[in-house]
Every structure is written in structure tokens, then in C-alpha cells.
Amino acid sequence: MKHTSAVFVDSLREALRCLLRARLRSMLGIVGIGIASVIAMVSAGEIAKAEARRQFEALGTDIVTVRVAGGNRSAKMQLDDALALAGSLPEISAASPVVTGAAGFLHAGRSVGSGSMTGVTEAYADLAKLEVARGRFLSDLDAGRFWCVVGAKVADAIRKAGTLDPLAAELEIGGHFYRVVGVLERREEAYGSPLNVRADEAVFVPVATAWRVTRNARIETIIARAAPGVHHEDAATAVAAWFKKRTPRVGLKAVSAKQLIAQMEAQLGVMTLLLGAIGSISLIVGGIGVMNVMLISVSERRREIGVRRALGASRGDIRRQFLIESVILTLTGGLVGLAVGSAATWGICDYSGWEFFVSTLSVVIGLGVSSAVGVFFGLQPAHQASRLDPIVALQGE
Amino acid sequence: MLELADIRKSYRLGPVEVEVLKGIDLRVDAGDLMSIMGPSGSGKSTLMNILGLLGRPTSGSYRLGGRDVSTMSDRELSAFRNEHIGFVFQSFNLLGHLTALENVALPLTYRGMGRRQAGRRAEEILEKVAMGDRLDHRPDQLSGGQKQRVAIARALAGTPSVVLADEPTGALDSNTADEVMQLLIRLNRDEGVAVVIITHDPVVSLLCRRQSLIRDGMLLDGSAEMAESGAP
Ligand SMILES: Nc1ncnc2c1ncn2[C@@H]1O[C@H](COP(=O)(O)OP(=O)(O)OP(=O)(O)O)[C@@H](O)[C@H]1O
Ligand SMILES: [Mg+2]
């Protein structure tokens, strides 16, 4: 053990020399791809999780989401039932159904947005933490009125269309005209926002209006907040039980924010699996390649091995030397993979609007895995080198 | 310091067993300068490998530095080899990607000496073989004689008990061969290290204080051989 450092320096030099060979470079490329996948897998997963957490925490983890099942098998949820939730359950402090209406917003004959209008109640502003920049949010007294509140980007578009003040402007949506009564504060929002609404691009209308004017209007979601002191999962259970009694034929699922996070993480699992598969396959292929390169290196360097043995290297020294070499090789591939994987992750984040960071876990895993690949696939060549008869090795070419 | 008693070595070649060494007795003392001659295939290198702890005899006892080496593990043997044996080969066997200095320092690093200290010691010994101005040269930048001088420095770096040289002049022209022999003789005298030289060259052999001959698997001490045949 005492001379490990000298052996290490030797091995380092030898590994660097080998690195210059083309065949090895391609093998390391494959190891790099493997590590890159692992890195992307781990970091994107971590980042997405962090993102989901951040967004839920912005809304409060006491949010309960009721997802109403669509389709023919279950009965349709009626607006009255959805609205009744708010005042009927002590476990719930506020609730708002969400009805998605017609798509495409027009102002002065020009398009000012391509999203769908969203029918909500007054409570929604607080539930979704929407801030009003000008005017006011919808009130429950507006029920049935053709009034709307627009997100910051829609307001921008209205101004661009020639109306200096979006407040009191008229929007045409699905053949009806709505008066703008409020403009929301700008807020950047990522894809995969828990409420499935990007407030900047949204137009909110009273839920009763949306319900009435939309053909086949359906309530897809009801957002609620647990009352103070009520655990979010208890609130979700209570909501589910309440609907089961009131609308037994409607299929629905009440989930707390924490459960939603878990669901999102499970969805990420698919991507993780895919990247994991790519990663493992290329690590195995690259590892076998590195093993071959090492085996060739061992047979090419028989004489050197013999000389080292004659100078006093034990079998263990030779084995260690070749193991270190192979680990240095795969680590080099791993470092490249780390860079490529981080770049890929940055791309994913940029596309998804997530906040990019290099997760420590991914670095640790990336370097750990590439070292492990080096050790695993280096064992056989190293063993072979250490087993050479020094006399035969010295006669070798 | 080094003592062989009734060393035998046989190789199996298919069904036949060939006994190459048939009971060798040999003592090498500190400061000895000895040559071993013999026809090709007589087992000189085989004996040298046994002396150098690279190969084990089929039977017989070998004591080196006061210890019986036959029961040692690979680890112990390697450490013992590093401590007691210096090899000089016909084909130099320098590592091509290392400089002269690094080649000479290599046996020292295997005994755990720090790089800096090993480097200093290597430089010192390279100066002794008149290669002090070629420290950073790689083997392919050196002539045959220079390579062998570096190899001799490497063999001596660890202050071994004995230097084993298997045809050290075999790959050199006669002038260079003579220089290398003079170097070995000088180092034997100045450093007190025992030197055993295998050679085909009677001139080289005659430069040694002690001469011996392997024939039919037996080692004949030079003096006895000469007494027998009446040769000078
Ligand atoms: N690994 C082996 N397997 C079988 N036979 C071997 C082996 N090594 C050596 N021999 C045989 O042992 C005999 C002695 O070989 P050795 O190399 O010791 O001879 P040598 O005296 O050094 O010859 P030279 O002067 O040509 O170098 C030879 O006949 C050789 O064929
Ligand atoms: Mg020989």
C-alpha cells in the first residue's frame, strides 16, 4: 500500500498515453454517452422534482386538487355540486371549480391569445395566488356576467392591437364578448404547473358564464384549500368522502399537493427508466470496449510487466496499476459525460422553463458510476496482467 | 549471502520431463565477481531466473540474505527481489516511455520511496555510470552502450546484494562491451556489490575473478574445471 502513490502516477501517465489512441477514444465516447445519460437522468429528475416542489410550495402545500374523471362511464359533475363544496366542509377553507371554455381570444378583430378561457370563482385568485395589477379580480357577484380578467401577456397583446388601456377593453371569445375588469400581475410560470394554467396567457371568466356558454361544458378540476390546522391528506380524504355522498355516480379523485408531487415524480420515472436504459446499455458496451482495450494493452505490455516484476513489483502492484489505469480511462469518459449530460440537462430545463442547477447527486453518481465501470471491466485485464509469469513476460514482445 | 544447494529444475514438455538443472550447488559472497558460461540451452538463464527469484526450482534449497526463500509468498518474494537483486538484461529492458531518471527510480518507488527522494538517488547513481548528462533522455534517444549503462544504474539503484547480468554485452559491439564490462568491474570494486555475469564471451569471462561453467545440468566451478583439464 505504501507505494500506491508512485504506482498511481505511473498509471496516470500510462492512461493518458493510451487516451491518445483512436480506438480507445471511441470506447470512452460510449462510456461518456452512458454517463451523460445517467447525469441527465439524475439531474433532470432532481430539477423537475425541485421545480414541482417550488411551484406547489408557492401555492401552498395545503392545496387539494379534485380531478373529475371524464368519459361516458361516469356521470357528469354539475356546477351546483362543485360550487357547494366551498361552504359545506369544515376541512376546506376555500374552493373553486375550473371550467375550460372556448379557445382563441380576439380583440378589435385581432388575435390576442390562443389559450382557452378559464371559468373560476372569486376564491380562485387566492387559491392560485394570482395578483391583480389593475382593476379587480372576478367576484362571486359577477356570476353569469360577461366580464373577464386577463393575464399579463394577453394585456400586452391588447395594447399591441391598438388599445392603450386594456382595462374595459372588449374580448371576443367563442362568439361572445367579454369586458376586461382586471389585469393580472406578470408571473413566469413553468410547464407542468400544478394548476395546469399559465396565468400570463390566461383569460378568467365567471364560472357560471363559462358553464352556460360552453357547449358540453365539463368541470375537470376543483381546486380547494385545506382549512387551517387540517392536514392536507385528511382534507383530501374528506373531500373525496363528501363527493361520494353527494354525487355517488361521478368518478373523481381528490389528491393533496404532496400526493400530486408524488404523482409527478412517478411520471418522471418513465423518463428516468428510458435514460437509465440508454445509460446502462452504453455503459456496458463502453465498459466492454475499455476492457478490450485494456486486454490489448496488457498483451502489448507484457515485457513492461515482466520488467516491473523483476524490479520488485508484486502481483498486487501490477493488478493495482492496471486497475487504476482502467479507472482513469473510464473516469475521463465520465468527466466528458458529466459535461455533456449537464449540457443536455440545461437544454431540457431551458425547454421546460425549469430552473437549471447541477445537482451534487448527479455529479457524485456520474463519477461514482464511471469509476465503478472502470473497476468492474478493469478487473479481468488487471488480473490477467498480475498472473503473467514474469519469465515468460520478460521474453515477450 | 546467497547459497544454492542441490537445485534442480525440470520442464514438462508434453509427456517427457526434461531436467535442465541437475543439482546445482553455488555460493555467492558479498563482493564476488563471477561469470557463468555454457553452451546455448544449457540452463544459464534458467539458473539466473531462480537466483533472481523470478522462477522457483523444482527442488533444492535456496538461501538468500539468511532466509530460505522457498516458502515465501509472491508479496514477500517481490519485496525480497526488490531489496536484494539487481537485473541487467541483454536487451536492456528499459521502459520506453520513461526517461533515464524515471527508469532508474522505478525500483525505488516499488519499495515505497517518495518520488523526490527516489529521483535524487537515481540522479546520483546515473552520475556514477557517467550518464548524469542524460537524465531526461528516453531510451530511444540513447545508444546501446548508454542504454546498458542506464540499465546498470537501475540495477544498482536499490543497493542490492547481487547484480545478475544475463549476457549484458551480448547486444553490444566489442568496444562498447568492454566499456560496460569495465563499468561492472568498477562498480563491483567501489560499491562492493556482488556481480554474476552470464556470457558466451571468454574475454568477458576472463575479466571476472571467478569463472564457472554449466554443462549437462551441473555447475562446474572454474578453478576445478581448469584443474581438471589442465588449462591455464
Ligand atoms: N518454459 C520452458 N518450458 C520448457 N522448456 C524450457 C522452458 N524454459 C527453458 N526451457 C528449456 O530449458 C533449457 C535451458 O534454457 P535456458 O534459457 O536456461 O538456456 P540458456 O543456457 O540461457 O541458453 P542461451 O545461451 O541460448 O540463452 C533449454 O533447453 C530450453 O529449451
Ligand atoms: Mg539465456
PDB file of C-alpha atoms and ligand atoms in Angstrom, chain A residues 389 391-392 395, chain B residues 9-13 18-21 37-49 90 166-167 198-200 214, ligand 1:
ATOM      1  CA  ASP A 389       4.709 -15.453 -15.340  1.00  0.00           C
ATOM      2  CA  ILE A 391       9.928 -15.061 -17.003  1.00  0.00           C
ATOM      3  CA  VAL A 392       7.531 -15.516 -19.900  1.00  0.00           C
ATOM      4  CA  GLN A 395      10.646 -12.867 -23.151  1.00  0.00           C
TER       5      GLN A 395
ATOM      6  CA  LYS B   9      14.743 -27.658 -12.384  1.00  0.00           C
ATOM      7  CA  SER B  10      12.809 -29.706 -14.863  1.00  0.00           C
ATOM      8  CA  TYR B  11      10.322 -28.714 -17.542  1.00  0.00           C
ATOM      9  CA  ARG B  12       7.495 -30.879 -18.754  1.00  0.00           C
ATOM     10  CA  LEU B  13       7.258 -30.931 -22.492  1.00  0.00           C
ATOM     11  CA  VAL B  18      13.404 -32.572 -19.252  1.00  0.00           C
ATOM     12  CA  GLU B  19      15.702 -31.880 -16.352  1.00  0.00           C
ATOM     13  CA  VAL B  20      17.650 -28.737 -17.194  1.00  0.00           C
ATOM     14  CA  LEU B  21      19.387 -28.230 -13.847  1.00  0.00           C
ATOM     15  CA  MET B  37      29.477 -19.773 -19.232  1.00  0.00           C
ATOM     16  CA  GLY B  38      27.942 -22.689 -21.028  1.00  0.00           C
ATOM     17  CA  PRO B  39      26.549 -23.794 -24.339  1.00  0.00           C
ATOM     18  CA  SER B  40      23.256 -22.467 -25.562  1.00  0.00           C
ATOM     19  CA  GLY B  41      20.333 -24.220 -23.896  1.00  0.00           C
ATOM     20  CA  SER B  42      22.436 -25.431 -21.005  1.00  0.00           C
ATOM     21  CA  GLY B  43      20.242 -23.673 -18.439  1.00  0.00           C
ATOM     22  CA  LYS B  44      22.169 -20.487 -17.687  1.00  0.00           C
ATOM     23  CA  SER B  45      19.112 -18.254 -17.903  1.00  0.00           C
ATOM     24  CA  THR B  46      17.070 -20.806 -16.002  1.00  0.00           C
ATOM     25  CA  LEU B  47      19.589 -20.652 -13.171  1.00  0.00           C
ATOM     26  CA  MET B  48      19.646 -16.886 -13.341  1.00  0.00           C
ATOM     27  CA  ASN B  49      15.855 -16.709 -13.014  1.00  0.00           C
ATOM     28  CA  GLN B  90      20.943  -8.412 -22.792  1.00  0.00           C
ATOM     29  CA  ASP B 166      22.380 -12.165 -18.374  1.00  0.00           C
ATOM     30  CA  GLU B 167      24.667 -11.568 -21.367  1.00  0.00           C
ATOM     31  CA  ILE B 198      26.309 -14.893 -17.807  1.00  0.00           C
ATOM     32  CA  THR B 199      28.247 -14.726 -21.023  1.00  0.00           C
ATOM     33  CA  HIS B 200      29.246 -16.578 -24.140  1.00  0.00           C
ATOM     34  CA  ILE B 214      27.231 -25.082 -16.778  1.00  0.00           C
TER      35      ILE B 214
HETATM   36  N1  LIG C   1       9.345 -22.605 -20.039  1.00  0.00           N
HETATM   37  C1  LIG C   1      10.071 -23.611 -20.551  1.00  0.00           C
HETATM   38  N2  LIG C   1       9.455 -24.750 -20.898  1.00  0.00           N
HETATM   39  C2  LIG C   1      10.153 -25.764 -21.386  1.00  0.00           C
HETATM   40  N3  LIG C   1      11.466 -25.757 -21.574  1.00  0.00           N
HETATM   41  C3  LIG C   1      12.146 -24.656 -21.245  1.00  0.00           C
HETATM   42  C4  LIG C   1      11.493 -23.520 -20.711  1.00  0.00           C
HETATM   43  N4  LIG C   1      12.404 -22.563 -20.469  1.00  0.00           N
HETATM   44  C5  LIG C   1      13.588 -23.086 -20.839  1.00  0.00           C
HETATM   45  N5  LIG C   1      13.426 -24.328 -21.311  1.00  0.00           N
HETATM   46  C6  LIG C   1      14.488 -25.202 -21.772  1.00  0.00           C
HETATM   47  O1  LIG C   1      15.488 -25.233 -20.800  1.00  0.00           O
HETATM   48  C7  LIG C   1      16.751 -25.251 -21.399  1.00  0.00           C
HETATM   49  C8  LIG C   1      17.608 -24.155 -20.829  1.00  0.00           C
HETATM   50  O2  LIG C   1      17.137 -22.902 -21.254  1.00  0.00           O
HETATM   51  P1  LIG C   1      17.896 -21.593 -20.878  1.00  0.00           P
HETATM   52  O3  LIG C   1      17.136 -20.452 -21.434  1.00  0.00           O
HETATM   53  O4  LIG C   1      18.141 -21.577 -19.415  1.00  0.00           O
HETATM   54  O5  LIG C   1      19.269 -21.778 -21.649  1.00  0.00           O
HETATM   55  P2  LIG C   1      20.499 -20.786 -21.740  1.00  0.00           P
HETATM   56  O6  LIG C   1      21.651 -21.503 -21.175  1.00  0.00           O
HETATM   57  O7  LIG C   1      20.164 -19.478 -21.142  1.00  0.00           O
HETATM   58  O8  LIG C   1      20.680 -20.635 -23.308  1.00  0.00           O
HETATM   59  P3  LIG C   1      21.171 -19.375 -24.148  1.00  0.00           P
HETATM   60  O9  LIG C   1      22.643 -19.318 -24.016  1.00  0.00           O
HETATM   61  O10 LIG C   1      20.758 -19.705 -25.543  1.00  0.00           O
HETATM   62  O11 LIG C   1      20.473 -18.175 -23.599  1.00  0.00           O
HETATM   63  C9  LIG C   1      16.535 -25.133 -22.895  1.00  0.00           C
HETATM   64  O12 LIG C   1      16.651 -26.405 -23.468  1.00  0.00           O
HETATM   65  C10 LIG C   1      15.140 -24.661 -23.022  1.00  0.00           C
HETATM   66  O13 LIG C   1      14.537 -25.181 -24.173  1.00  0.00           O
END
